[in-house]
CSV table of C-alpha atoms in Angstrom, one decimal:
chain,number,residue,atom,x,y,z
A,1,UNK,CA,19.1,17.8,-3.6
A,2,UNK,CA,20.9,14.4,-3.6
A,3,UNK,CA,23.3,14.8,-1.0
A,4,UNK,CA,23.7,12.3,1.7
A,5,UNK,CA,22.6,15.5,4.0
A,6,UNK,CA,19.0,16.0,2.7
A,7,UNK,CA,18.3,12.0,3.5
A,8,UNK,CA,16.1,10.9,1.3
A,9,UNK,CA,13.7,13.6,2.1
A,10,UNK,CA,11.4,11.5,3.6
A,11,UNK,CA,8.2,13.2,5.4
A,12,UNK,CA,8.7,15.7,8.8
A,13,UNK,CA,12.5,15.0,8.5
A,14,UNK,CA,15.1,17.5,8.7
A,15,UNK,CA,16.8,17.1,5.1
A,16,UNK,CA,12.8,18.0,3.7
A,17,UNK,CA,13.4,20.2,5.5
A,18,UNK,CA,16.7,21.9,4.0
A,19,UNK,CA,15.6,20.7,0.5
A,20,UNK,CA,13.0,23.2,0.9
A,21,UNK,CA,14.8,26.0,1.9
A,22,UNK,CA,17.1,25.7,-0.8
A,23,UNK,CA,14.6,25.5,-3.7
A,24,UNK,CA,12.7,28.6,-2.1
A,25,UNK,CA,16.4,30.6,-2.2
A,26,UNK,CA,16.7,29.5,-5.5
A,27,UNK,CA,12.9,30.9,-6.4
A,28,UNK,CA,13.4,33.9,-4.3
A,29,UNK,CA,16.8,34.6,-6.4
A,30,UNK,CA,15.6,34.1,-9.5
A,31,UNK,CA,12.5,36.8,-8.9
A,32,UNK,CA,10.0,34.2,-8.5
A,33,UNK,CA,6.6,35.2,-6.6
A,34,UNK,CA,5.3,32.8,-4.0
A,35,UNK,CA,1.5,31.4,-4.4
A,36,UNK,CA,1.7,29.6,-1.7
A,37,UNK,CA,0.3,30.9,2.1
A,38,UNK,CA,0.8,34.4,2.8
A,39,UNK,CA,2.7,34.5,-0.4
A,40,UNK,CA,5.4,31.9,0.4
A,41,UNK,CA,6.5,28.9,-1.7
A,42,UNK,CA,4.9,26.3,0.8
A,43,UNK,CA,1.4,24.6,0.7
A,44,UNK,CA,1.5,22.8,3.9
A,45,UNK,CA,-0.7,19.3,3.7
A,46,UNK,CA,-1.4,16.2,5.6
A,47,UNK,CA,0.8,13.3,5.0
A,48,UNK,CA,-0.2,10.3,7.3
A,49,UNK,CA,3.5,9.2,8.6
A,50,UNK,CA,2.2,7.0,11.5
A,51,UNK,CA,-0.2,4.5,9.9
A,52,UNK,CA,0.4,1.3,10.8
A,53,UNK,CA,-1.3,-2.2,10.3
A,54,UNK,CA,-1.8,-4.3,13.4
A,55,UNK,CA,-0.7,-7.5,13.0
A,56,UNK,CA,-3.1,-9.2,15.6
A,57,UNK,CA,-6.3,-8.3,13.7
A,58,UNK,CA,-4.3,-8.6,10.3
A,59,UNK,CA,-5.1,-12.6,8.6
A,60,UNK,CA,-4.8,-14.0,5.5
A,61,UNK,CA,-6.4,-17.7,5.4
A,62,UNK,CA,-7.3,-19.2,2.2
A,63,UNK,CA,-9.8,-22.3,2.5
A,64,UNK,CA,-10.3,-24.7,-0.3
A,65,UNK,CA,-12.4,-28.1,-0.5
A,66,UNK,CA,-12.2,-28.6,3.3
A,67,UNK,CA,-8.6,-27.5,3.7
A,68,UNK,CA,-7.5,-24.6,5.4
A,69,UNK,CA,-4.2,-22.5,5.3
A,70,UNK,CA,-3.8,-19.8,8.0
A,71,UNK,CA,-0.7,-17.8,6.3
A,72,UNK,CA,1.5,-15.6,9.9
A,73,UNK,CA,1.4,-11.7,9.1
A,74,UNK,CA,5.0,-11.1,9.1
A,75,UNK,CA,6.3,-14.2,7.9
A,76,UNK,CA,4.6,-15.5,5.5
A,77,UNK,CA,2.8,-12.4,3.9
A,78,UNK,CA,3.3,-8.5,5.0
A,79,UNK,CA,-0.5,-6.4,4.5
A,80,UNK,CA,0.0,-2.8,3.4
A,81,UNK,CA,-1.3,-0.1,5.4
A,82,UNK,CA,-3.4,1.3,1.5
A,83,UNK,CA,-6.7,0.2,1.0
A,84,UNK,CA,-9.1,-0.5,3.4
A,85,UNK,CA,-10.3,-2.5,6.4
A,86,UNK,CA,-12.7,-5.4,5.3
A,87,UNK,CA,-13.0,-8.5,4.9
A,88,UNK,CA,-13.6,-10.6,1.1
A,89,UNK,CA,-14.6,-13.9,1.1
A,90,UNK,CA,-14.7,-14.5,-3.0
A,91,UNK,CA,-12.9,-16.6,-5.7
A,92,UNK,CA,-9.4,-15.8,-6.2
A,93,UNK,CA,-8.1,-14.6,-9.6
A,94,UNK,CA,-4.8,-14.3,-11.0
A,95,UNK,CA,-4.1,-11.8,-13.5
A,96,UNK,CA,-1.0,-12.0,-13.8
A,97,UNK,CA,1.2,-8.4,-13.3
A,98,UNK,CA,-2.4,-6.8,-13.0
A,99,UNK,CA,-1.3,-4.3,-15.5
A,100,UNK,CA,-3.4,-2.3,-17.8
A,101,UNK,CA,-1.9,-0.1,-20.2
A,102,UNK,CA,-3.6,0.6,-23.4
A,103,UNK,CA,-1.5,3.0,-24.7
A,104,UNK,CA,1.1,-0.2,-25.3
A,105,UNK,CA,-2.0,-3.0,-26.1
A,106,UNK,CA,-1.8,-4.3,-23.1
A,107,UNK,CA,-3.4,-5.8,-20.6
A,108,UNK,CA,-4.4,-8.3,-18.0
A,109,UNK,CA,-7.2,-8.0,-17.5
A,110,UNK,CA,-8.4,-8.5,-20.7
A,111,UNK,CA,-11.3,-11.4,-21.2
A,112,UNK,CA,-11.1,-11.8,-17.4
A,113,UNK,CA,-14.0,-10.7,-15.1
A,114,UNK,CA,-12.5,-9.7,-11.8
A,115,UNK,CA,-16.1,-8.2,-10.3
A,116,UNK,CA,-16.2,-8.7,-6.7
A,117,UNK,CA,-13.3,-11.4,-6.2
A,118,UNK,CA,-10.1,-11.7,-4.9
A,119,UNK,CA,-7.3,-10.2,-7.3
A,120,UNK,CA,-3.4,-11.7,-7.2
A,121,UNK,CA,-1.0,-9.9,-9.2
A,122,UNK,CA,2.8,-10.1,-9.4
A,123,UNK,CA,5.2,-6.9,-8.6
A,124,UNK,CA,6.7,-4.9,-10.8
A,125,UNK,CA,6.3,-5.6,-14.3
A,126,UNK,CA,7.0,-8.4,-17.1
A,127,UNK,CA,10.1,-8.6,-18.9
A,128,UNK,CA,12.0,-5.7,-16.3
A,129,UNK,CA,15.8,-7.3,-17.4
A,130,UNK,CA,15.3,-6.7,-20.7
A,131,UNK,CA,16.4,-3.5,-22.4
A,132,UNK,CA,14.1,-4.0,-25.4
A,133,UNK,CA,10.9,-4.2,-22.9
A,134,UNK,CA,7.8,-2.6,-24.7
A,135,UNK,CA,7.9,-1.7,-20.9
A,136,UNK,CA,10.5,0.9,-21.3
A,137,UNK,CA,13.3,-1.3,-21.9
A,138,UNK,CA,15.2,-2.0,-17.5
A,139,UNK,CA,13.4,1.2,-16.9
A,140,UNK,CA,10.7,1.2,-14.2
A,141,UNK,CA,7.8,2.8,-15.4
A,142,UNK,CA,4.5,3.6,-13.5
A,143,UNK,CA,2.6,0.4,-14.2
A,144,UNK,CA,5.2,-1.4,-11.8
A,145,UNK,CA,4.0,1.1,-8.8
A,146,UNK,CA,2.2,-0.4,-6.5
A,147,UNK,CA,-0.3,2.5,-6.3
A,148,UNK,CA,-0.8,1.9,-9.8
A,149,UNK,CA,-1.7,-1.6,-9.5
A,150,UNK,CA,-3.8,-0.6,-6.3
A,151,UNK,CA,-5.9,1.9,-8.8
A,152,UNK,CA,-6.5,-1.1,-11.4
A,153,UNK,CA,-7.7,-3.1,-8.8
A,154,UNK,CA,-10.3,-0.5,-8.0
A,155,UNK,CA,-11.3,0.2,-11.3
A,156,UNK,CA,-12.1,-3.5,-11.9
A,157,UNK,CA,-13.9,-4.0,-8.5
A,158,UNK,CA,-12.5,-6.6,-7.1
A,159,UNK,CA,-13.0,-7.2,-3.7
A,160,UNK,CA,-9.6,-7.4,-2.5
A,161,UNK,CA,-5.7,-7.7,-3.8
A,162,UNK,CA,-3.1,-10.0,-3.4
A,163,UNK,CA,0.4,-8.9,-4.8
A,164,UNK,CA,3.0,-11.6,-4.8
A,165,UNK,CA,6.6,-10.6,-5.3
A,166,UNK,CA,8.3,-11.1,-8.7
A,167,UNK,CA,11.2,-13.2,-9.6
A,168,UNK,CA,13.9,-10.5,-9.5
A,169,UNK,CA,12.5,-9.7,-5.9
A,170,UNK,CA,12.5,-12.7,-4.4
């Protein structure tokens, strides 16, 4: 499954493709009984593959005390196609790598009301290049995912997210 020939196994490509004839000869071997349609192995579903953000209708421009900074989509900031269309006009907050993990005591968003504004967090996750993390040591875990971060945002309605990129990424 991690051959150079299944590449990657990205969506609608042909090593997805293979990948998931091979698992279904190895079900099919070992006496397995399909659940999926018509009693196969495969539950066919939707994965948008073509979604793309336009970069004409796409601004970021922060204004402040009578100045204005018009950021260039592309070069100076890259807007993910997750989320919504919208526009915020709120106070920007930083909280830090947006993280909220309770399971570990901690959290950025602790003390820090993020209702309704503007939300910049880092990437990834503090103290990634240290083996003794409480993070799972140079592991990535699923607090550094940028869905992750994206669900946190939501669950604190803010208005919007801004994710910079971390030190070991820039």
């Amino acid at each position: 499954l991690a051959s150079d020939e299944l590449e990657g196994r990205g969506p609608q490509t042909k090593g997805l493709e293979l990948a998931a004839k091979h698992i279904e000869d190895v079900f099919v071997k070992a006496g397995l009984v399909g659940g999926g349609d018509n009693g196969t192995f495969r539950k066919p579903f939707e994965i948008p593959v073509d979604t793309q953000v336009s970069e004409k209708d796409t601004r970021l421009v922060f204004k402040t005390k009578g100045e204005k900074i018009e950021l260039t989509t592309g070069e100076d900031f890259q807007a993910l196609a997750a989320g919504g269309n919208g526009k915020a006009n709120a106070e920007v907050v930083f909280v830090g790598y947006g993280i909220n993990a309770p399971k570990l005591n901690y959290s950025d968003y602790e003390g820090i009301d993020v209702e309704g504004k503007i939300v910049v967090v880092i990437r990834r996750e503090p103290q990634q290049d240290d083996e003794s993390s409480v993070f799972d040591g140079k592991r990535t875990t699923q607090h550094s995912f940028i869905r992750t971060k994206l669900d946190a945002v939501k669950k604190a309605k803010a208005a919007a997210i801004i994710m910079v990129n971390d030190p070991y990424s820039t």
